Coordinates of C-alpha atoms in Angstrom, one line a residue:
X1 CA 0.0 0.0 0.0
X2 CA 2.8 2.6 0.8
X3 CA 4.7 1.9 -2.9
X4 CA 1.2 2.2 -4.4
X5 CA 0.9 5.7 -2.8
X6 CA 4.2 7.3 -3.8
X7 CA 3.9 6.2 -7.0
X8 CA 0.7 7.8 -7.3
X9 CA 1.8 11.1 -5.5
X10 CA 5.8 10.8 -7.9
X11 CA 3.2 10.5 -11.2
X12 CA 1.1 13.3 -9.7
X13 CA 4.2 15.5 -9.3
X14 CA 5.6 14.7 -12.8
X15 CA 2.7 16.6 -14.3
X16 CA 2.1 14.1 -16.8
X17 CA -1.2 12.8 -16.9
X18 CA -2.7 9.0 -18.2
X19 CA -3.7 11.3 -21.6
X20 CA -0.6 12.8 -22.2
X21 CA 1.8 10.1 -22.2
X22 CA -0.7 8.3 -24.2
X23 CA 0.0 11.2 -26.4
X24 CA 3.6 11.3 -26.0
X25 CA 4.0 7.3 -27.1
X26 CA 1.7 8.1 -29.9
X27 CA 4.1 10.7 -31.2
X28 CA 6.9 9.2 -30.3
X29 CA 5.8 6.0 -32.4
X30 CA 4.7 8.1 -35.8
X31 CA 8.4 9.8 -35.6
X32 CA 9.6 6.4 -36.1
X33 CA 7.2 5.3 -38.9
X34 CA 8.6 8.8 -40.7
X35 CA 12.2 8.2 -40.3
X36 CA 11.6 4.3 -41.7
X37 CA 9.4 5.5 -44.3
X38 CA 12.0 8.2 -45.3
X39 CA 14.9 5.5 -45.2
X40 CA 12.4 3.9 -47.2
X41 CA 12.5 5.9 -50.1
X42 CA 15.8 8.1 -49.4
X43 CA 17.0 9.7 -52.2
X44 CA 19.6 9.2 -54.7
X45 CA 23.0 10.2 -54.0
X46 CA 23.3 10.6 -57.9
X47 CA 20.0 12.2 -59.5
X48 CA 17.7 13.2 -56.0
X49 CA 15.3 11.6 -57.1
X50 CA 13.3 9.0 -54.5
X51 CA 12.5 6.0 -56.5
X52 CA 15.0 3.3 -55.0
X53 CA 15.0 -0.6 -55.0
X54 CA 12.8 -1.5 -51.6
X55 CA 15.0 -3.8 -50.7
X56 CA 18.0 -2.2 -49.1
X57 CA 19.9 -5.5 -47.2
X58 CA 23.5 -5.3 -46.9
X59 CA 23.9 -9.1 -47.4
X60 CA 22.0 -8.9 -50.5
X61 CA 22.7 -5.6 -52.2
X62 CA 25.6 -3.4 -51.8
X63 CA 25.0 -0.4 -49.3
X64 CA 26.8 1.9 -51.4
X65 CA 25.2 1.0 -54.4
X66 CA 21.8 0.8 -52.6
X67 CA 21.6 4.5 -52.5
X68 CA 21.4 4.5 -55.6
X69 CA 17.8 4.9 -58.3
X70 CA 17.7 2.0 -60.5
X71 CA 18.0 4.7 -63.1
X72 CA 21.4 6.1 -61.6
X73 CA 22.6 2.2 -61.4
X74 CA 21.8 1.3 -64.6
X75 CA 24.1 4.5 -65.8
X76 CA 27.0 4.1 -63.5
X77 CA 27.5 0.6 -65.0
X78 CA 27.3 1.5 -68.6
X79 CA 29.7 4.6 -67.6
X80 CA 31.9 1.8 -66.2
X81 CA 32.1 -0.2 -69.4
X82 CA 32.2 3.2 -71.4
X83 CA 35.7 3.7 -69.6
X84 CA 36.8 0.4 -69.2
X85 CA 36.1 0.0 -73.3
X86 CA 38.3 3.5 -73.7
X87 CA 41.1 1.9 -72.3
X88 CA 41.3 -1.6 -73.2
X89 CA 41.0 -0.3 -76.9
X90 CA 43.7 1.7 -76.4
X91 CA 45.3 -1.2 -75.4
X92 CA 44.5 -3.0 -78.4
X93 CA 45.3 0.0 -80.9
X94 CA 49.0 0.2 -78.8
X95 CA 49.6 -3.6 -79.7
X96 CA 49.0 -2.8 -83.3
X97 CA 51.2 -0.8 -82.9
X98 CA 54.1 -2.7 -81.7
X99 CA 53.4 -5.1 -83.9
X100 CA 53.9 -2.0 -87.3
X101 CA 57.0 -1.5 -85.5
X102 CA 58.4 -5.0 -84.0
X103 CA 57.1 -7.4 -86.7
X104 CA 57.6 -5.1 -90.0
X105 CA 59.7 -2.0 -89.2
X106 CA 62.5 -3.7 -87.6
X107 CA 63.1 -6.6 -89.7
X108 CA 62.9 -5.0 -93.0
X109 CA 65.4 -2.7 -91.4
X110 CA 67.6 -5.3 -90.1
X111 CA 67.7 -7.3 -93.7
X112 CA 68.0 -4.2 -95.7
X113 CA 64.9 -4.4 -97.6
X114 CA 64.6 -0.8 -97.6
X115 CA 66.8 2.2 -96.9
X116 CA 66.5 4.7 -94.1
X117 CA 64.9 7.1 -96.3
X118 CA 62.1 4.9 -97.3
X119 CA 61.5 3.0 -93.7
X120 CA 60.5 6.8 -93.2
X121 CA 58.0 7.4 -96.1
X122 CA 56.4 4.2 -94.8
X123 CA 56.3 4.0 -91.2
X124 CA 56.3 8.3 -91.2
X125 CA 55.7 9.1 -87.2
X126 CA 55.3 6.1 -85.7
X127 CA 57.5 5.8 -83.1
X128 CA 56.2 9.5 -81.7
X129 CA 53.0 7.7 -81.7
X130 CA 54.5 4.6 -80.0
X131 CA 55.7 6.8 -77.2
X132 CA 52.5 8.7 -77.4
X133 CA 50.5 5.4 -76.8
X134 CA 52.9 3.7 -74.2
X135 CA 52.1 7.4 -71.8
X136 CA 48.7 7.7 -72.7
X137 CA 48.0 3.7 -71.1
X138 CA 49.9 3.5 -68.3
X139 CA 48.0 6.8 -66.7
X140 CA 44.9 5.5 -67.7
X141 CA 45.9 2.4 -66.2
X142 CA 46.8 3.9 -63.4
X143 CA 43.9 5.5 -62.8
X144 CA 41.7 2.4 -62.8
X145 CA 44.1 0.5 -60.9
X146 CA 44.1 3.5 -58.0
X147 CA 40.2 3.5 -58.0
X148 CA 39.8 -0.2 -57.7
X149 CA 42.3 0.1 -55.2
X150 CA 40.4 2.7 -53.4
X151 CA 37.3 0.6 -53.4
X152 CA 35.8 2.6 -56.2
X153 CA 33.9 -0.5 -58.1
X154 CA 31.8 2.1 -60.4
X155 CA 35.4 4.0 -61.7
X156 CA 33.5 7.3 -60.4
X157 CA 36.8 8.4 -59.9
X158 CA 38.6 8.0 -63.5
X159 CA 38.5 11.0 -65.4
X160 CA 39.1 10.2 -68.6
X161 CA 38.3 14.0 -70.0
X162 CA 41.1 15.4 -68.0
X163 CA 43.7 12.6 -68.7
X164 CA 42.8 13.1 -72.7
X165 CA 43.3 16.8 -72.4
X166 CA 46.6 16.4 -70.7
X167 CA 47.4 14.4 -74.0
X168 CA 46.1 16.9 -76.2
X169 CA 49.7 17.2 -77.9
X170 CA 49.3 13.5 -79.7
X171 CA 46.5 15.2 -81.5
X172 CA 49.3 16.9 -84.4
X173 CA 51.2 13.5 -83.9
X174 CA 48.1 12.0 -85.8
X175 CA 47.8 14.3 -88.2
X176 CA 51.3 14.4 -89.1
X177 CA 50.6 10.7 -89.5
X178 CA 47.4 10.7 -91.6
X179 CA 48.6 13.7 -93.7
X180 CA 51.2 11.1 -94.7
X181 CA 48.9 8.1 -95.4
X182 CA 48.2 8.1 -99.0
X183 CA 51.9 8.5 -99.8
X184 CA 53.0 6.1 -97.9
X185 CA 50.6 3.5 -99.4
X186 CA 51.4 5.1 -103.0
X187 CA 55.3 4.4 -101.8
X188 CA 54.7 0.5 -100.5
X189 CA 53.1 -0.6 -103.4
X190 CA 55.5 0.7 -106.0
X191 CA 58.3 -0.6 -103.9
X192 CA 56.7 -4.0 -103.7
X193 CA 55.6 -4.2 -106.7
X194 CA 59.9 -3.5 -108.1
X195 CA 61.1 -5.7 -105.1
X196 CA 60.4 -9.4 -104.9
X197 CA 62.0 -9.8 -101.7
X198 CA 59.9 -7.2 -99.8
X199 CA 56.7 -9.3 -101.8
X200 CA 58.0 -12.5 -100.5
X201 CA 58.4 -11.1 -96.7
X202 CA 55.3 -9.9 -96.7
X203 CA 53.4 -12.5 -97.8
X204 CA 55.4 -15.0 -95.7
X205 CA 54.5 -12.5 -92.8
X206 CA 50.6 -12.3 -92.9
X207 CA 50.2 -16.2 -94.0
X208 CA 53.0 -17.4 -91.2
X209 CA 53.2 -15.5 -88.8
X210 CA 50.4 -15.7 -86.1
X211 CA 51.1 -12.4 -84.1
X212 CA 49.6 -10.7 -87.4
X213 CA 46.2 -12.4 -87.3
X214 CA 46.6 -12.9 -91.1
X215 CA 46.5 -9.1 -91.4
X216 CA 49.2 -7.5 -94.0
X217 CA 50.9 -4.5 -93.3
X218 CA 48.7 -1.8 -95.1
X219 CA 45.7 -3.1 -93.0
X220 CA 48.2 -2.1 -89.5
X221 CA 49.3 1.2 -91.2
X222 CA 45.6 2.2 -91.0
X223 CA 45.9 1.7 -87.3
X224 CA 46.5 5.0 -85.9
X225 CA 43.7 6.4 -88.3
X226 CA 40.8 4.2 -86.8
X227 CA 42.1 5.2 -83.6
X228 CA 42.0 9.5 -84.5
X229 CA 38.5 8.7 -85.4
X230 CA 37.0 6.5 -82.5
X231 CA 38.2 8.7 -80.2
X232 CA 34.6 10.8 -80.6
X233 CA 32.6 7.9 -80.2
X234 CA 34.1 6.6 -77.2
X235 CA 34.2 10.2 -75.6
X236 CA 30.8 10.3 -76.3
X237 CA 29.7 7.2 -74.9
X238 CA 31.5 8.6 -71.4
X239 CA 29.5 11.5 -71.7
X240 CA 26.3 10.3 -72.0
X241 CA 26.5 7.8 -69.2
X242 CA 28.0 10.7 -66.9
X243 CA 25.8 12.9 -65.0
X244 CA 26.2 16.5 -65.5
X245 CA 27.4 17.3 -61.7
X246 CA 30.4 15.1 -62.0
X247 CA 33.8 16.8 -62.4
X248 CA 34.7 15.2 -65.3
X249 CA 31.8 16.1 -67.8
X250 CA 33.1 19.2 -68.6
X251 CA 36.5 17.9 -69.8
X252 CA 35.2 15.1 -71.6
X253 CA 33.1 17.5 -73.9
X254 CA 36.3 19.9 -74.3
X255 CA 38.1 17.0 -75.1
X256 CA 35.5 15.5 -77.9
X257 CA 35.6 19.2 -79.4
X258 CA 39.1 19.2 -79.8
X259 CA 39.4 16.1 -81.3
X260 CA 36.7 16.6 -83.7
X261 CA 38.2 20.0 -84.4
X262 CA 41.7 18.6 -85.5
X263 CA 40.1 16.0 -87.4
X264 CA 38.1 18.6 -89.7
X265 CA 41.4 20.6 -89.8
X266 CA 43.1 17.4 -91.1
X267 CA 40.4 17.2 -93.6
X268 CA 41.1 20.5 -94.6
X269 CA 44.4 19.5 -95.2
X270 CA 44.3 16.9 -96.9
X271 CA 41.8 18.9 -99.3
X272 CA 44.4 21.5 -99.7
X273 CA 47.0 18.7 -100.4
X274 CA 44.8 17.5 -103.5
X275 CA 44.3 14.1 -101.5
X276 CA 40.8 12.7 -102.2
X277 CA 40.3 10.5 -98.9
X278 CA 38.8 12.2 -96.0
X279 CA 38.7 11.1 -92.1
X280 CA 35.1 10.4 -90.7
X281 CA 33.1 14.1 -91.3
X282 CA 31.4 15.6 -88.4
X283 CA 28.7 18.2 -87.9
X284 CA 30.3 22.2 -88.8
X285 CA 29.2 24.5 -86.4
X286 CA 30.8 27.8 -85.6
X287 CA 32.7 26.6 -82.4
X288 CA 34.6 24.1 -84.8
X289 CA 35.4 26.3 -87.2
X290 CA 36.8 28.7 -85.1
X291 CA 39.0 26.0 -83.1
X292 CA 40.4 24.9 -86.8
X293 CA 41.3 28.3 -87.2
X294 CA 43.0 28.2 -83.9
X295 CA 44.9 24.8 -85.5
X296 CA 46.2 26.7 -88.1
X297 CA 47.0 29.8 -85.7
X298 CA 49.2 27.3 -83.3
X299 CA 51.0 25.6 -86.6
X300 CA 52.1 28.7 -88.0
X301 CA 53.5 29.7 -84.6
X302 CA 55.0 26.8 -83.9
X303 CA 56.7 26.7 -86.8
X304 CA 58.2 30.4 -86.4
X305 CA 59.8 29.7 -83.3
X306 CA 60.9 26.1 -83.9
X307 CA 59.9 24.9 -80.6
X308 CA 59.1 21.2 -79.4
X309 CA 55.2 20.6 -79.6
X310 CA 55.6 18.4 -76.0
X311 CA 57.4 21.7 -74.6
X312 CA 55.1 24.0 -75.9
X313 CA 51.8 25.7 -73.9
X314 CA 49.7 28.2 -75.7
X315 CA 48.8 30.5 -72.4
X316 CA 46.4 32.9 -74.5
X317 CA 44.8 33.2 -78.2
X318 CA 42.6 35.4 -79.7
X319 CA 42.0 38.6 -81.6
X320 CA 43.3 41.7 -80.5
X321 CA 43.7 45.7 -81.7
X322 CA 47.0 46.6 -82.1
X323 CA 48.5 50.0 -82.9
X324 CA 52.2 51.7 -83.2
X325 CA 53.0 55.1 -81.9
X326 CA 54.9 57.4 -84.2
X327 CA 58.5 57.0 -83.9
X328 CA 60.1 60.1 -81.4
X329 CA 56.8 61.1 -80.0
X330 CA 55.3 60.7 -76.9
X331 CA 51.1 60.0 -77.7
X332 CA 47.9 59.7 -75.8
X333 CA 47.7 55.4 -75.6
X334 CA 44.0 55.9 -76.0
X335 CA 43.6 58.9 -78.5
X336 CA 42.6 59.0 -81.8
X337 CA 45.5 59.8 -83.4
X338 CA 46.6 56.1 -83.3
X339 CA 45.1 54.2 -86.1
X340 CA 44.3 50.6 -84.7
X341 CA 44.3 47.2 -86.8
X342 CA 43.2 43.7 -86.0
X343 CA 45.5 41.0 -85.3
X344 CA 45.6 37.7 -84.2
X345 CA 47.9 37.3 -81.2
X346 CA 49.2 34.3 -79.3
X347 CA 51.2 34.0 -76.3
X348 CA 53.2 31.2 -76.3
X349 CA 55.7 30.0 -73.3
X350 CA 58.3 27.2 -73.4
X351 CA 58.2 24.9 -70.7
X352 CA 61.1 22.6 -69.2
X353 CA 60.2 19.1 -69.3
X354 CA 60.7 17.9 -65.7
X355 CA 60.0 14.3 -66.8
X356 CA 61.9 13.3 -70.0
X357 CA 60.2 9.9 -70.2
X358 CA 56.5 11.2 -70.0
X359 CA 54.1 14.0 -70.3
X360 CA 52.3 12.3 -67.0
X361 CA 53.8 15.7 -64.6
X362 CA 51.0 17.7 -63.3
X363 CA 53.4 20.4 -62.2
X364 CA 55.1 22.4 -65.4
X365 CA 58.9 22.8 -65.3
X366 CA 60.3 26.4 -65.0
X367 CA 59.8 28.7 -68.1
X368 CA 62.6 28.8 -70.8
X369 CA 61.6 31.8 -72.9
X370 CA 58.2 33.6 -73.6
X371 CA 57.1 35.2 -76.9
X372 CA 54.4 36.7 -78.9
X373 CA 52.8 35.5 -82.1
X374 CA 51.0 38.7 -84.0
X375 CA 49.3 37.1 -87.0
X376 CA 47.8 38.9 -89.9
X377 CA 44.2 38.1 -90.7
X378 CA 44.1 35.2 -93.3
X379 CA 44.9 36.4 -97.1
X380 CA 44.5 34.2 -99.5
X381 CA 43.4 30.9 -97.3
X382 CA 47.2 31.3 -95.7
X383 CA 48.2 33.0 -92.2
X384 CA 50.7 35.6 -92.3
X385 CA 53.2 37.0 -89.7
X386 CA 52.8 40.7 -89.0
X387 CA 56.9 40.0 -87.7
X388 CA 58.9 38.1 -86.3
X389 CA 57.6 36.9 -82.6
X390 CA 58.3 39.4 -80.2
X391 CA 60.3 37.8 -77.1
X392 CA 59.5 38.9 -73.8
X393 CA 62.6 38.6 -72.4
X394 CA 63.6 41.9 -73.9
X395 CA 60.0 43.5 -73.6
X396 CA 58.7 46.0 -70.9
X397 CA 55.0 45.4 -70.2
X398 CA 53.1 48.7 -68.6
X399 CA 50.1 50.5 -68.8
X400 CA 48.6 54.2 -68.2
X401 CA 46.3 54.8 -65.2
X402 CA 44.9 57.8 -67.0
X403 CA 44.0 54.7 -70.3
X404 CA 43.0 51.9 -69.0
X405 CA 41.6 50.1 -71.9
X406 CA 45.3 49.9 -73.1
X407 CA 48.2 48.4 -72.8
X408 CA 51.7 49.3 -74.0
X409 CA 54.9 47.0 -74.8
X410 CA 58.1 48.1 -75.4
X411 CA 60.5 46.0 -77.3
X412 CA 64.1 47.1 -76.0
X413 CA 66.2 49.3 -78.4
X414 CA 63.5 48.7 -81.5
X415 CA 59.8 49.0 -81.1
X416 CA 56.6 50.1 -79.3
X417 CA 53.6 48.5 -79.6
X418 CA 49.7 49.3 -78.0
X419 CA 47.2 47.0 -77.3
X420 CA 43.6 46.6 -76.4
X421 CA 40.9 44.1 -76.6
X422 CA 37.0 45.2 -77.3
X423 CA 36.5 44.2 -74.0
X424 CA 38.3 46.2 -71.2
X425 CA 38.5 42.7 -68.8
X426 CA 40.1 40.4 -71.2
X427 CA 42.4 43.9 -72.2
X428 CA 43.4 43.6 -68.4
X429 CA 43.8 39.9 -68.5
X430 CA 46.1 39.6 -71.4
X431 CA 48.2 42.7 -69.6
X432 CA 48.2 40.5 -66.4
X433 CA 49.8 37.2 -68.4
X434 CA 52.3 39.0 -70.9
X435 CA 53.7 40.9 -67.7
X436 CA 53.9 38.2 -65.6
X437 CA 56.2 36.2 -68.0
X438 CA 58.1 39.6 -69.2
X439 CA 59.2 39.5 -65.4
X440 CA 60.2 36.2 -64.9
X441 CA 62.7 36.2 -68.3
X442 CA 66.0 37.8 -68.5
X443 CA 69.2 38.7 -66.8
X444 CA 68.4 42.0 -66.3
X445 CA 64.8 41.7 -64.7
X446 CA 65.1 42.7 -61.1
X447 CA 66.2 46.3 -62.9
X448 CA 63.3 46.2 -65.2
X449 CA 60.5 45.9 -63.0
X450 CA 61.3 49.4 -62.3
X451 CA 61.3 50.6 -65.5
X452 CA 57.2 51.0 -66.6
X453 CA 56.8 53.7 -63.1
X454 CA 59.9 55.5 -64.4
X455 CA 58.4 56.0 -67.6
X456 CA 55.3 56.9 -66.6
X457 CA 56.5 59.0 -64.4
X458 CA 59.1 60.8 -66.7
X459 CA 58.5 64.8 -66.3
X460 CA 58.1 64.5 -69.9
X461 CA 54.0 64.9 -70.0
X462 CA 51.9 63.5 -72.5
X463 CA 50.2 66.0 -75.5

């Protein structure tokens, strides 16, 4: 009788009556049945959306993957085999490869079937593509090994976008290759047809010898051609499996532009060339056109300053208005009395390798030399140079607060040029990059960065 009492007088005191807890429980019980019902139908890690499997077990579905829409699973396994197929075809191409040079190059070389100068005719590039291959698999490989490795089953992980960008420079390695194709096919059948021991060899090859699969050597030559032209495709196939929000979407379509963009330019080439055979054709769209143009643009420059492509990176491109001030007179950078022309103007910069057996180094080597490309609007279908490329090393970069829409560069001892883009941010930006490599370059540039306040500042004033 006494427990029955305090209890009675501790519920009292509590201030919860028989209705309210009842209450409370009740609560208490449809809190549950929301959190279930939302674990229920949580949503998807990769769309939002709320329309998983029901059946979440751990022992019967993976947890990771059971956050996942049926949709969302569906496309992480085809972006899987997407990848997977990129690679293991490049795999494939790579062995054909091997075998052009291992199986055909080599011994015709060793037996003297054909001299130095026509191995070269034949087999043009393809030992820069060899290399080219050999770098381009083993960080792709790399890649899938480090996300199995990292328990990433899906290859979320692999960017294939941003490896193929990083690999851009194989791109003029192809075309150098197909540019070459139909006279080196021209070359092997004239040669075979005048020597009967190259005819024999290569018949003995493709009937005896298994590593050729009963291929001849004109079907391997056209190797690195299929390649240049499956490299949309499979690009695309990446892209349309991978979601929109994942890091890697935006590099894999630069990197499908750019490659369709050099294979119209090769077209274009090969048009110019009076070659009748043309690489697969894609859709021309302004975007295309104007990276062919760019192509071209990098070609000619390239070619001025006799660089290395691998050591080569193209900071800035684009049009610009230039102008030169009268010789002996000091002028207003933004008046009218300077007659401005349009020019196409690159900034190139040459980079130390720091690896010399790959391109895989995220981090670029220090710079060797900096110039600037100024590039005549095309006459004629052809580029011209307005000069030669003006080397920054022996430039002083500055600009006029009083004309800020301009920039001014001085070429030590020779000439003074001003420059401004239509838009006054991208006039700022290219003043931002020239300078910063115009400091970096020369013996003399602790003294120089002195130099653009002194002549603005010169008692000298400005008409």
């Amino acid at each position: 009788a006494t427990r029955t009492k305090s209890a009675d007088v501790e519920r009292a005191d509590s201030g919860i009556g028989q209705m309210p807890a009842r209450k409370w429980r009740t609560r208490a019980s449809e809190t549950l049945s929301s959190l279930q019902a939302w674990e229920a139908h949580r949503p998807c890690t990769d769309c939002g959306e709320r329309d998983l499997p029901a059946e979440t077990d751990v022992q019967n579905c993976n947890q990771r993957r059971a956050d996942l829409c049926e949709k969302c699973r569906k496309r992480r396994t085809e972006r899987k085999e997407s990848v997977l197929e990129f690679v293991n075809t490049e795999a494939s191409y790579g062995e054909d490869l091997r075998i052009i040079k291992e199986e055909f190059y080599l011994p015709m070389q060793a037996a003297g079937l054909l001299s130095q100068e026509q191995l070269l005719g034949i087999f043009s590039n393809i030992q820069e593509l060899i290399d080219l291959n050999e770098n381009f698999l083993e960080i792709l490989q790399e890649e899938i090994d480090q996300a199995f490795d990292q328990g990433d089953d899906d290859l979320m992980t692999v960017c294939i976008g941003e490896i193929f960008l990083e690999f851009v420079n194989m791109l003029p390695a192809f075309q150098t290759y197909c540019l070459q194709q139909s006279s080196s096919v021209n070359m092997l059948n004239a040669l075979e047809k005048e020597k009967e021991l190259l005819r024999i060899f290569l018949n003995v090859s493709q009937n005896d010898n298994t590593a050729l699969r009963r291929m001849n050597l004109r079907s391997f030559l056209m190797a690195p051609l299929q390649r240049v032209t499956k490299y949309p495709l499979l690009l695309s196939r990446i892209i349309k499996a991978t979601t929109e929000y994942h890091p890697d979407h935006g590099s894999l379509r630069e990197a499908k532009s750019r490659i369709e963009s050099h294979l119209e330019h090769i077209n274009m080439k090969t048009k110019q060339e009076g070659n009748t055979w043309t690489l697969r054709s894609f859709r021309q769209d302004s975007k295309k056109k104007r990276e062919v143009i760019n192509i071209e643009m990098r070609e000619t420059a390239l070619k001025t300053v006799g660089w290395l492509r691998e050591e080569t990176r193209f900071v800035m491109e684009g049009s610009l208005q230039l102008a030169q001030p009268p010789d002996g007179q000091w002028v207003k950078k933004g008046s009218k009395t300077l007659k401005f022309q349009n020019m196409q103007v690159l900034l190139l910069v040459n980079m130390k390798r720091v690896s010399e057996s790959s391109l895989e180094s995220a981090e670029p080597g220090p710079v060797k030399d900096a110039v600037l490309v100024l590039i005549r609007d095309k006459n004629n279908g052809k580029f011209h140079l307005l000069r030669e490329p003006l080397r920054l090393s022996n430039c002083i970069v500055s600009t006029d607060p009083d004309c800020d829409d301009t920039f001014e560069l001085i070429e030590i001892r020779r000439e003074a040029f001003v420059f401004r883009d239509s838009d006054r941010a991208r006039t700022h930006h290219w003043f931002r990059q020239i300078r910063r490599y115009s400091r970096e370059l020369g013996s003399w540039k602790k003294r120089r960065n002195a130099l653009p306040n002194i002549m603005i500042s010169t008692p000298h004033t400005r008409p």
